[in-house]
Amino acid sequence: MKGIFVSGRYGSGKTAVCLAMALKLQAEGHQVRYFKPLGVMPAVVGREDEDVTLMQSVCGCALPHQQIVLMHSGPQYLSRYHRGEEYQASIIQAYRALAAHSDAVIVEGTTFLHIMASLSLDAPTLAQKMGVGCLLVSSVEDDYTVDRAILDCAFIQAKGARLVGVIFNNVPRPLLGKTEGVYRPLLEQRGIAVLGVMPKDTIIAVPTVRAYHDVLGGEILTGEEHLELLVEDVLVGAMSLEGALSYLRRAPNKAFITGGDRADLALAALETSTSVIILTGGLYPDVRVIYRAADKKVPVILVHHDTYSTIEKLREVSRKIRPGDARAINAAKRGFEAHVDWARLKELMLCP
């Protein structure tokens, strides 16, 4: 059994695919290791990579994180890293050490395939040097999805790496038919194997209230025991109370952002499908908001950013599966088993 390099753009669901593959290989009796040579610079210094924590738990491995994540990418990475050949050699050596003590190594790429290409540390170059194939995970949003997938596949092949194929992931239900009937044939006509079309599953694709708190910080005023609620939409409250209810009813399971001094809007939001109230400006709300939220089992988070800054920070929010999240782990496994051609994927993994 060889390794495989799982690549894809930010938010494509790479880690969920890596997780499901590891579980499948383990069920077949293989010893699996996980490698993520390029991590993302953590927002908080010293915070460990959550993907590594998850995959180490799944693989039953307790290696130090610094043996799994060797470098961290960021917009100013060239201020920190200079010697591309040395870093590349260290990454290949670390990969071979893992491969020597396992049956299969799942390598996960960073946020985009091209990251750190100036030092020859982009995903296709590393896959080519490791001698493993590249699996592209592509989330589906619209017709531009196909263009991005074709471009990414061309980049992988232009770098001399072997393209295993593509998995379309997080496909919205209304686009499932088009993905199967239009997107898949367009790629396969170009000789690109489409190995799966995985529907969007809110359990693993939609962030939780905890993910919002991890990014925003702030004080949890109530509902700390309900941080695993899913957040499917975000609404900002800056309207008059008269027009609020019809606006608020449009979005189920939402995060509602408003100033701490807008108790009227916060209370209105609590009468609709709301997963979390985020109060901005550091202004403590009327006590009625706390009592009503507690009664509704809705967390309330107080942040000291203004509303605009809070909305900007929400771009960093993503769904992270945690080691103890059996519901999400099982959902990732079920979706993979139901919608990915595992036999064909394994066959292509083993190709020279």
mmCIF file of C-alpha atoms in Angstrom:
data_model
loop_
_atom_site.group_PDB
_atom_site.id
_atom_site.type_symbol
_atom_site.label_atom_id
_atom_site.label_comp_id
_atom_site.label_asym_id
_atom_site.label_seq_id
_atom_site.Cartn_x
_atom_site.Cartn_y
_atom_site.Cartn_z
ATOM 1 C CA MET A 1 0.000 0.000 0.000
ATOM 2 C CA LYS A 2 1.348 3.403 -0.961
ATOM 3 C CA GLY A 3 0.631 6.852 0.332
ATOM 4 C CA ILE A 4 -1.683 9.451 -1.154
ATOM 5 C CA PHE A 5 -1.577 13.246 -1.158
ATOM 6 C CA VAL A 6 -5.042 14.739 -0.558
ATOM 7 C CA SER A 7 -5.223 18.286 -1.943
ATOM 8 C CA GLY A 8 -7.933 20.872 -2.325
ATOM 9 C CA ARG A 9 -8.824 24.464 -1.698
ATOM 10 C CA TYR A 10 -9.745 25.901 1.670
ATOM 11 C CA GLY A 11 -13.136 24.637 2.840
ATOM 12 C CA SER A 12 -13.293 21.738 0.372
ATOM 13 C CA GLY A 13 -13.553 19.123 3.129
ATOM 14 C CA LYS A 14 -10.104 17.567 2.683
ATOM 15 C CA THR A 15 -9.799 16.547 6.313
ATOM 16 C CA ALA A 16 -13.164 14.760 6.339
ATOM 17 C CA VAL A 17 -12.050 12.783 3.273
ATOM 18 C CA CYS A 18 -8.699 11.969 4.942
ATOM 19 C CA LEU A 19 -10.595 10.841 8.039
ATOM 20 C CA ALA A 20 -12.906 8.536 6.091
ATOM 21 C CA MET A 21 -10.012 7.056 4.101
ATOM 22 C CA ALA A 22 -8.081 6.327 7.289
ATOM 23 C CA LEU A 23 -11.089 4.567 8.808
ATOM 24 C CA LYS A 24 -11.613 2.490 5.647
ATOM 25 C CA LEU A 25 -7.962 1.430 5.517
ATOM 26 C CA GLN A 26 -7.943 0.552 9.212
ATOM 27 C CA ALA A 27 -11.083 -1.540 8.794
ATOM 28 C CA GLU A 28 -9.192 -3.521 6.140
ATOM 29 C CA GLY A 29 -6.352 -4.178 8.564
ATOM 30 C CA HIS A 30 -3.854 -1.538 7.440
ATOM 31 C CA GLN A 31 -1.754 0.543 9.798
ATOM 32 C CA VAL A 32 -2.274 4.174 8.785
ATOM 33 C CA ARG A 33 -0.283 7.312 9.500
ATOM 34 C CA TYR A 34 -1.189 10.941 8.812
ATOM 35 C CA PHE A 35 1.176 13.667 7.602
ATOM 36 C CA LYS A 36 0.501 17.373 7.103
ATOM 37 C CA PRO A 37 3.873 18.879 6.186
ATOM 38 C CA LEU A 38 2.547 22.421 5.733
ATOM 39 C CA GLY A 39 0.164 23.654 8.373
ATOM 40 C CA VAL A 40 -1.514 27.043 8.647
ATOM 41 C CA MET A 41 -0.059 29.629 10.986
ATOM 42 C CA PRO A 42 -2.262 29.367 14.110
ATOM 43 C CA ALA A 43 -4.269 32.401 15.150
ATOM 44 C CA VAL A 44 -3.148 31.801 18.736
ATOM 45 C CA VAL A 45 0.554 31.147 19.341
ATOM 46 C CA GLY A 46 1.106 27.633 20.654
ATOM 47 C CA ARG A 47 -2.291 26.289 19.599
ATOM 48 C CA GLU A 48 -1.954 22.804 18.123
ATOM 49 C CA ASP A 49 -3.349 21.939 14.700
ATOM 50 C CA GLU A 50 -6.844 20.500 15.227
ATOM 51 C CA ASP A 51 -6.674 18.375 12.072
ATOM 52 C CA VAL A 52 -3.542 16.673 13.394
ATOM 53 C CA THR A 53 -5.149 16.086 16.801
ATOM 54 C CA LEU A 54 -8.154 14.472 15.104
ATOM 55 C CA MET A 55 -6.166 12.280 12.718
ATOM 56 C CA GLN A 56 -3.665 11.191 15.371
ATOM 57 C CA SER A 57 -6.614 10.085 17.492
ATOM 58 C CA VAL A 58 -8.199 8.178 14.606
ATOM 59 C CA CYS A 59 -4.908 6.543 13.600
ATOM 60 C CA GLY A 60 -4.051 5.633 17.189
ATOM 61 C CA CYS A 61 -0.767 7.503 16.986
ATOM 62 C CA ALA A 62 0.772 9.839 19.559
ATOM 63 C CA LEU A 63 3.665 11.383 17.664
ATOM 64 C CA PRO A 64 4.553 14.973 18.617
ATOM 65 C CA HIS A 65 2.776 17.505 16.394
ATOM 66 C CA GLN A 66 6.115 18.912 15.211
ATOM 67 C CA GLN A 67 6.845 15.575 13.532
ATOM 68 C CA ILE A 68 3.566 15.806 11.612
ATOM 69 C CA VAL A 69 3.473 19.541 10.803
ATOM 70 C CA LEU A 70 6.968 20.664 9.840
ATOM 71 C CA MET A 71 6.232 24.196 8.632
ATOM 72 C CA HIS A 72 3.457 26.782 8.762
ATOM 73 C CA SER A 73 2.264 28.789 5.786
ATOM 74 C CA GLY A 74 1.059 32.368 6.040
ATOM 75 C CA PRO A 75 0.892 35.534 3.915
ATOM 76 C CA GLN A 76 4.396 36.555 5.060
ATOM 77 C CA TYR A 77 6.004 33.112 4.981
ATOM 78 C CA LEU A 78 9.081 34.323 3.060
ATOM 79 C CA SER A 79 10.086 36.392 6.072
ATOM 80 C CA ARG A 80 10.476 33.139 7.976
ATOM 81 C CA TYR A 81 11.519 30.535 5.415
ATOM 82 C CA HIS A 82 14.287 30.862 2.810
ATOM 83 C CA ARG A 83 15.991 27.530 2.109
ATOM 84 C CA GLY A 84 13.541 25.630 -0.073
ATOM 85 C CA GLU A 85 15.806 22.683 -0.876
ATOM 86 C CA GLU A 86 16.562 22.026 2.797
ATOM 87 C CA TYR A 87 12.913 22.217 3.795
ATOM 88 C CA GLN A 88 11.881 19.942 0.949
ATOM 89 C CA ALA A 89 14.518 17.372 1.938
ATOM 90 C CA SER A 90 13.306 17.469 5.567
ATOM 91 C CA ILE A 91 9.704 16.925 4.473
ATOM 92 C CA ILE A 92 10.590 13.974 2.237
ATOM 93 C CA GLN A 93 12.695 12.441 5.005
ATOM 94 C CA ALA A 94 9.844 12.805 7.513
ATOM 95 C CA TYR A 95 7.403 11.238 5.053
ATOM 96 C CA ARG A 96 9.693 8.256 4.464
ATOM 97 C CA ALA A 97 10.099 7.734 8.205
ATOM 98 C CA LEU A 98 6.327 7.523 8.588
ATOM 99 C CA ALA A 99 5.986 5.263 5.552
ATOM 100 C CA ALA A 100 8.657 2.887 6.915
ATOM 101 C CA HIS A 101 6.542 2.166 9.985
ATOM 102 C CA SER A 102 3.085 1.937 8.426
ATOM 103 C CA ASP A 103 1.117 0.390 5.585
ATOM 104 C CA ALA A 104 -0.272 3.663 4.278
ATOM 105 C CA VAL A 105 0.407 7.365 4.783
ATOM 106 C CA ILE A 106 -2.314 9.927 4.133
ATOM 107 C CA VAL A 107 -0.724 13.287 3.371
ATOM 108 C CA GLU A 108 -2.982 16.341 3.611
ATOM 109 C CA GLY A 109 -2.173 19.523 1.738
ATOM 110 C CA THR A 110 -2.595 23.049 3.031
ATOM 111 C CA THR A 111 -5.201 25.666 2.048
ATOM 112 C CA PHE A 112 -4.368 25.882 -1.685
ATOM 113 C CA LEU A 113 -2.285 23.732 -4.026
ATOM 114 C CA HIS A 114 0.071 26.531 -5.017
ATOM 115 C CA ILE A 115 0.978 27.693 -1.494
ATOM 116 C CA MET A 116 4.774 28.071 -1.018
ATOM 117 C CA ALA A 117 5.511 27.277 -4.667
ATOM 118 C CA SER A 118 8.331 29.845 -4.570
ATOM 119 C CA LEU A 119 10.258 27.382 -2.381
ATOM 120 C CA SER A 120 9.119 24.320 -4.388
ATOM 121 C CA LEU A 121 6.934 23.260 -1.480
ATOM 122 C CA ASP A 122 3.585 23.378 -3.307
ATOM 123 C CA ALA A 123 1.388 20.291 -3.031
ATOM 124 C CA PRO A 124 2.066 18.756 -6.490
ATOM 125 C CA THR A 125 5.840 19.182 -6.156
ATOM 126 C CA LEU A 126 5.855 17.508 -2.742
ATOM 127 C CA ALA A 127 3.634 14.668 -4.003
ATOM 128 C CA GLN A 128 5.955 14.124 -6.962
ATOM 129 C CA LYS A 129 9.013 14.034 -4.696
ATOM 130 C CA MET A 130 7.297 11.613 -2.320
ATOM 131 C CA GLY A 131 6.313 9.374 -5.214
ATOM 132 C CA VAL A 132 2.603 9.395 -4.334
ATOM 133 C CA GLY A 133 -0.479 10.308 -6.333
ATOM 134 C CA CYS A 134 -2.600 13.436 -5.819
ATOM 135 C CA LEU A 135 -6.292 13.206 -5.008
ATOM 136 C CA LEU A 136 -8.127 16.498 -5.520
ATOM 137 C CA VAL A 137 -11.106 17.284 -3.277
ATOM 138 C CA SER A 138 -13.286 19.995 -4.809
ATOM 139 C CA SER A 139 -16.287 21.577 -3.128
ATOM 140 C CA VAL A 140 -19.197 22.463 -5.417
ATOM 141 C CA GLU A 141 -20.725 25.941 -5.518
ATOM 142 C CA ASP A 142 -21.563 26.717 -9.158
ATOM 143 C CA ASP A 143 -20.319 26.155 -12.717
ATOM 144 C CA TYR A 144 -16.995 27.793 -11.886
ATOM 145 C CA THR A 145 -16.350 24.684 -9.776
ATOM 146 C CA VAL A 146 -15.534 22.760 -12.953
ATOM 147 C CA ASP A 147 -13.138 25.447 -14.152
ATOM 148 C CA ARG A 148 -11.299 25.437 -10.821
ATOM 149 C CA ALA A 149 -11.089 21.643 -10.805
ATOM 150 C CA ILE A 150 -9.708 21.559 -14.370
ATOM 151 C CA LEU A 151 -7.173 24.270 -13.512
ATOM 152 C CA ASP A 152 -6.069 22.479 -10.334
ATOM 153 C CA CYS A 153 -5.727 19.154 -12.147
ATOM 154 C CA ALA A 154 -3.675 20.812 -14.896
ATOM 155 C CA PHE A 155 -1.416 22.350 -12.249
ATOM 156 C CA ILE A 156 -0.884 18.964 -10.585
ATOM 157 C CA GLN A 157 0.035 17.342 -13.884
ATOM 158 C CA ALA A 158 2.204 20.252 -15.056
ATOM 159 C CA LYS A 159 4.300 19.830 -11.911
ATOM 160 C CA GLY A 160 4.966 16.202 -12.810
ATOM 161 C CA ALA A 161 2.765 14.687 -10.099
ATOM 162 C CA ARG A 162 0.442 11.779 -10.794
ATOM 163 C CA LEU A 163 -3.234 12.737 -10.660
ATOM 164 C CA VAL A 164 -5.341 10.044 -8.983
ATOM 165 C CA GLY A 165 -8.657 11.765 -9.595
ATOM 166 C CA VAL A 166 -11.248 14.134 -8.179
ATOM 167 C CA ILE A 167 -13.875 13.857 -5.475
ATOM 168 C CA PHE A 168 -16.657 16.444 -5.656
ATOM 169 C CA ASN A 169 -17.510 17.187 -2.034
ATOM 170 C CA ASN A 170 -20.036 19.264 -0.082
ATOM 171 C CA VAL A 171 -22.363 19.255 -3.084
ATOM 172 C CA PRO A 172 -25.590 21.195 -2.347
ATOM 173 C CA ARG A 173 -28.669 19.037 -2.928
ATOM 174 C CA PRO A 174 -29.977 21.214 -5.794
ATOM 175 C CA LEU A 175 -26.660 20.728 -7.661
ATOM 176 C CA LEU A 176 -26.349 16.950 -7.276
ATOM 177 C CA GLY A 177 -28.005 16.198 -10.626
ATOM 178 C CA LYS A 178 -25.912 18.786 -12.455
ATOM 179 C CA THR A 179 -22.720 17.539 -10.825
ATOM 180 C CA GLU A 180 -23.431 13.965 -11.946
ATOM 181 C CA GLY A 181 -24.849 14.851 -15.362
ATOM 182 C CA VAL A 182 -22.692 17.805 -16.403
ATOM 183 C CA TYR A 183 -19.626 18.329 -14.208
ATOM 184 C CA ARG A 184 -18.574 14.673 -14.028
ATOM 185 C CA PRO A 185 -18.668 14.105 -17.828
ATOM 186 C CA LEU A 186 -16.762 17.351 -18.483
ATOM 187 C CA LEU A 187 -13.866 16.106 -16.327
ATOM 188 C CA GLU A 188 -13.966 12.519 -17.532
ATOM 189 C CA GLN A 189 -13.848 13.689 -21.160
ATOM 190 C CA ARG A 190 -10.465 15.181 -20.241
ATOM 191 C CA GLY A 191 -9.240 11.894 -18.788
ATOM 192 C CA ILE A 192 -9.794 12.967 -15.171
ATOM 193 C CA ALA A 193 -11.305 10.246 -12.998
ATOM 194 C CA VAL A 194 -14.231 11.440 -10.882
ATOM 195 C CA LEU A 195 -14.169 9.073 -7.912
ATOM 196 C CA GLY A 196 -17.108 10.398 -5.988
ATOM 197 C CA VAL A 197 -19.892 12.969 -5.681
ATOM 198 C CA MET A 198 -20.574 13.553 -1.987
ATOM 199 C CA PRO A 199 -23.699 15.517 -1.000
ATOM 200 C CA LYS A 200 -23.343 18.302 1.534
ATOM 201 C CA ASP A 201 -23.978 16.991 5.038
ATOM 202 C CA THR A 202 -24.706 19.704 7.573
ATOM 203 C CA ILE A 203 -23.283 17.540 10.359
ATOM 204 C CA ILE A 204 -19.767 17.857 8.942
ATOM 205 C CA ALA A 205 -20.009 20.859 6.592
ATOM 206 C CA VAL A 206 -21.706 23.417 8.812
ATOM 207 C CA PRO A 207 -19.714 25.039 11.648
ATOM 208 C CA THR A 208 -20.822 24.834 15.249
ATOM 209 C CA VAL A 209 -21.273 27.635 17.758
ATOM 210 C CA ARG A 210 -17.991 26.463 19.289
ATOM 211 C CA ALA A 211 -16.194 27.196 16.002
ATOM 212 C CA TYR A 212 -17.566 30.753 16.120
ATOM 213 C CA HIS A 213 -16.399 31.184 19.701
ATOM 214 C CA ASP A 214 -12.951 29.792 18.850
ATOM 215 C CA VAL A 215 -12.523 32.546 16.245
ATOM 216 C CA LEU A 216 -14.231 35.430 18.013
ATOM 217 C CA GLY A 217 -13.330 34.680 21.602
ATOM 218 C CA GLY A 218 -15.464 36.713 23.960
ATOM 219 C CA GLU A 219 -17.482 35.888 27.055
ATOM 220 C CA ILE A 220 -20.151 33.207 27.022
ATOM 221 C CA LEU A 221 -22.994 34.729 29.018
ATOM 222 C CA THR A 222 -25.198 31.634 28.879
ATOM 223 C CA GLY A 223 -25.502 28.350 27.019
ATOM 224 C CA GLU A 224 -21.957 27.016 27.361
ATOM 225 C CA GLU A 225 -23.377 23.487 27.303
ATOM 226 C CA HIS A 226 -24.945 24.114 23.854
ATOM 227 C CA LEU A 227 -21.852 25.081 21.837
ATOM 228 C CA GLU A 228 -22.274 22.107 19.482
ATOM 229 C CA LEU A 229 -25.377 23.625 17.864
ATOM 230 C CA LEU A 230 -24.937 24.019 14.100
ATOM 231 C CA VAL A 231 -24.874 27.462 12.492
ATOM 232 C CA GLU A 232 -26.246 27.423 8.945
ATOM 233 C CA ASP A 233 -26.502 31.172 8.318
ATOM 234 C CA VAL A 234 -25.449 34.539 9.712
ATOM 235 C CA LEU A 235 -27.712 37.568 10.034
ATOM 236 C CA VAL A 236 -26.772 41.042 11.229
ATOM 237 C CA GLY A 237 -29.316 43.049 13.212
ATOM 238 C CA ALA A 238 -29.279 46.728 12.396
ATOM 239 C CA MET A 239 -32.918 47.242 11.423
ATOM 240 C CA SER A 240 -35.960 48.540 13.235
ATOM 241 C CA LEU A 241 -37.924 46.121 15.362
ATOM 242 C CA GLU A 242 -40.987 46.428 13.093
ATOM 243 C CA GLY A 243 -39.266 44.736 10.173
ATOM 244 C CA ALA A 244 -37.150 42.342 12.209
ATOM 245 C CA LEU A 245 -39.347 39.260 12.571
ATOM 246 C CA SER A 246 -39.993 38.648 8.866
ATOM 247 C CA TYR A 247 -36.249 39.121 8.252
ATOM 248 C CA LEU A 248 -35.273 36.795 11.090
ATOM 249 C CA ARG A 249 -37.640 34.008 10.032
ATOM 250 C CA ARG A 250 -35.875 33.646 6.675
ATOM 251 C CA ALA A 251 -32.808 31.943 8.123
ATOM 252 C CA PRO A 252 -32.976 28.761 10.230
ATOM 253 C CA ASN A 253 -30.253 27.804 12.728
ATOM 254 C CA LYS A 254 -28.564 31.161 12.423
ATOM 255 C CA ALA A 255 -25.997 33.213 14.242
ATOM 256 C CA PHE A 256 -27.545 36.603 14.963
ATOM 257 C CA ILE A 257 -25.121 39.501 15.386
ATOM 258 C CA THR A 258 -26.252 42.742 16.956
ATOM 259 C CA GLY A 259 -25.094 45.367 19.417
ATOM 260 C CA GLY A 260 -25.301 44.595 23.101
ATOM 261 C CA ASP A 261 -27.655 47.556 23.478
ATOM 262 C CA ARG A 262 -30.242 46.097 21.058
ATOM 263 C CA ALA A 263 -32.157 43.908 23.514
ATOM 264 C CA ASP A 264 -35.277 44.298 21.354
ATOM 265 C CA LEU A 265 -33.619 42.641 18.347
ATOM 266 C CA ALA A 266 -31.922 39.941 20.414
ATOM 267 C CA LEU A 267 -35.246 39.006 22.011
ATOM 268 C CA ALA A 268 -36.927 38.958 18.590
ATOM 269 C CA ALA A 269 -34.219 36.662 17.234
ATOM 270 C CA LEU A 270 -34.768 34.275 20.147
ATOM 271 C CA GLU A 271 -38.374 33.813 18.994
ATOM 272 C CA THR A 272 -37.086 32.374 15.685
ATOM 273 C CA SER A 273 -34.716 29.523 14.795
ATOM 274 C CA THR A 274 -31.428 30.814 16.247
ATOM 275 C CA SER A 275 -28.315 28.883 17.267
ATOM 276 C CA VAL A 276 -26.338 31.716 18.873
ATOM 277 C CA ILE A 277 -26.666 35.409 19.708
ATOM 278 C CA ILE A 278 -23.417 37.352 19.244
ATOM 279 C CA LEU A 279 -23.465 40.730 20.977
ATOM 280 C CA THR A 280 -20.883 43.256 19.816
ATOM 281 C CA GLY A 281 -19.276 46.348 21.277
ATOM 282 C CA GLY A 282 -18.636 44.870 24.733
ATOM 283 C CA LEU A 283 -22.045 46.096 25.920
ATOM 284 C CA TYR A 284 -23.762 43.777 28.386
ATOM 285 C CA PRO A 285 -27.389 43.128 27.399
ATOM 286 C CA ASP A 286 -30.617 43.557 29.287
ATOM 287 C CA VAL A 287 -31.002 40.646 31.726
ATOM 288 C CA ARG A 288 -34.172 39.590 29.871
ATOM 289 C CA VAL A 289 -31.976 38.507 26.936
ATOM 290 C CA ILE A 290 -29.931 36.206 29.181
ATOM 291 C CA TYR A 291 -32.992 34.667 30.801
ATOM 292 C CA ARG A 292 -34.811 34.113 27.515
ATOM 293 C CA ALA A 293 -31.704 32.641 25.841
ATOM 294 C CA ALA A 294 -31.180 30.270 28.756
ATOM 295 C CA ASP A 295 -34.828 29.207 28.506
ATOM 296 C CA LYS A 296 -34.404 28.614 24.736
ATOM 297 C CA LYS A 297 -31.027 26.839 25.230
ATOM 298 C CA VAL A 298 -29.320 29.349 22.928
ATOM 299 C CA PRO A 299 -25.749 30.476 23.720
ATOM 300 C CA VAL A 300 -25.057 34.203 24.019
ATOM 301 C CA ILE A 301 -21.518 35.409 23.277
ATOM 302 C CA LEU A 302 -20.378 38.915 24.164
ATOM 303 C CA VAL A 303 -17.450 40.225 22.117
ATOM 304 C CA HIS A 304 -15.577 43.513 22.386
ATOM 305 C CA HIS A 305 -15.154 44.003 18.617
ATOM 306 C CA ASP A 306 -17.497 46.314 16.771
ATOM 307 C CA THR A 307 -20.044 44.735 14.435
ATOM 308 C CA TYR A 308 -18.006 45.285 11.254
ATOM 309 C CA SER A 309 -14.841 43.774 12.754
ATOM 310 C CA THR A 310 -16.849 40.828 14.052
ATOM 311 C CA ILE A 311 -18.258 40.111 10.592
ATOM 312 C CA GLU A 312 -14.767 40.328 9.070
ATOM 313 C CA LYS A 313 -13.413 37.795 11.586
ATOM 314 C CA LEU A 314 -16.197 35.353 10.730
ATOM 315 C CA ARG A 315 -14.411 34.632 7.445
ATOM 316 C CA GLU A 316 -12.033 32.519 9.507
ATOM 317 C CA VAL A 317 -14.797 30.245 10.789
ATOM 318 C CA SER A 318 -14.836 26.703 9.433
ATOM 319 C CA ARG A 319 -16.200 23.350 10.541
ATOM 320 C CA LYS A 320 -13.654 21.340 12.498
ATOM 321 C CA ILE A 321 -14.297 17.720 13.445
ATOM 322 C CA ARG A 322 -12.949 16.999 16.922
ATOM 323 C CA PRO A 323 -11.721 13.624 18.237
ATOM 324 C CA GLY A 324 -14.715 13.118 20.525
ATOM 325 C CA ASP A 325 -17.308 14.122 17.930
ATOM 326 C CA ALA A 326 -18.594 10.628 17.153
ATOM 327 C CA ARG A 327 -21.618 11.989 15.277
ATOM 328 C CA ALA A 328 -19.473 13.927 12.786
ATOM 329 C CA ILE A 329 -16.865 11.144 12.452
ATOM 330 C CA ASN A 330 -19.571 8.593 11.660
ATOM 331 C CA ALA A 331 -21.224 11.011 9.201
ATOM 332 C CA ALA A 332 -17.922 11.474 7.334
ATOM 333 C CA LYS A 333 -17.463 7.704 7.130
ATOM 334 C CA ARG A 334 -21.041 7.055 5.981
ATOM 335 C CA GLY A 335 -20.911 9.711 3.283
ATOM 336 C CA PHE A 336 -17.606 8.403 1.931
ATOM 337 C CA GLU A 337 -18.789 4.795 1.869
ATOM 338 C CA ALA A 338 -22.046 5.701 0.140
ATOM 339 C CA HIS A 339 -20.720 8.061 -2.520
ATOM 340 C CA VAL A 340 -17.046 7.291 -3.269
ATOM 341 C CA ASP A 341 -15.816 4.443 -5.485
ATOM 342 C CA TRP A 342 -13.399 3.064 -2.912
ATOM 343 C CA ALA A 343 -12.294 0.074 -5.000
ATOM 344 C CA ARG A 344 -11.348 2.311 -7.926
ATOM 345 C CA LEU A 345 -9.658 4.837 -5.665
ATOM 346 C CA LYS A 346 -7.490 2.115 -4.100
ATOM 347 C CA GLU A 347 -6.631 0.761 -7.535
ATOM 348 C CA LEU A 348 -5.524 4.207 -8.727
ATOM 349 C CA MET A 349 -3.564 4.777 -5.507
ATOM 350 C CA LEU A 350 -1.523 1.663 -6.257
ATOM 351 C CA CYS A 351 -0.729 2.638 -9.849
ATOM 352 C CA PRO A 352 2.982 3.317 -10.433
#
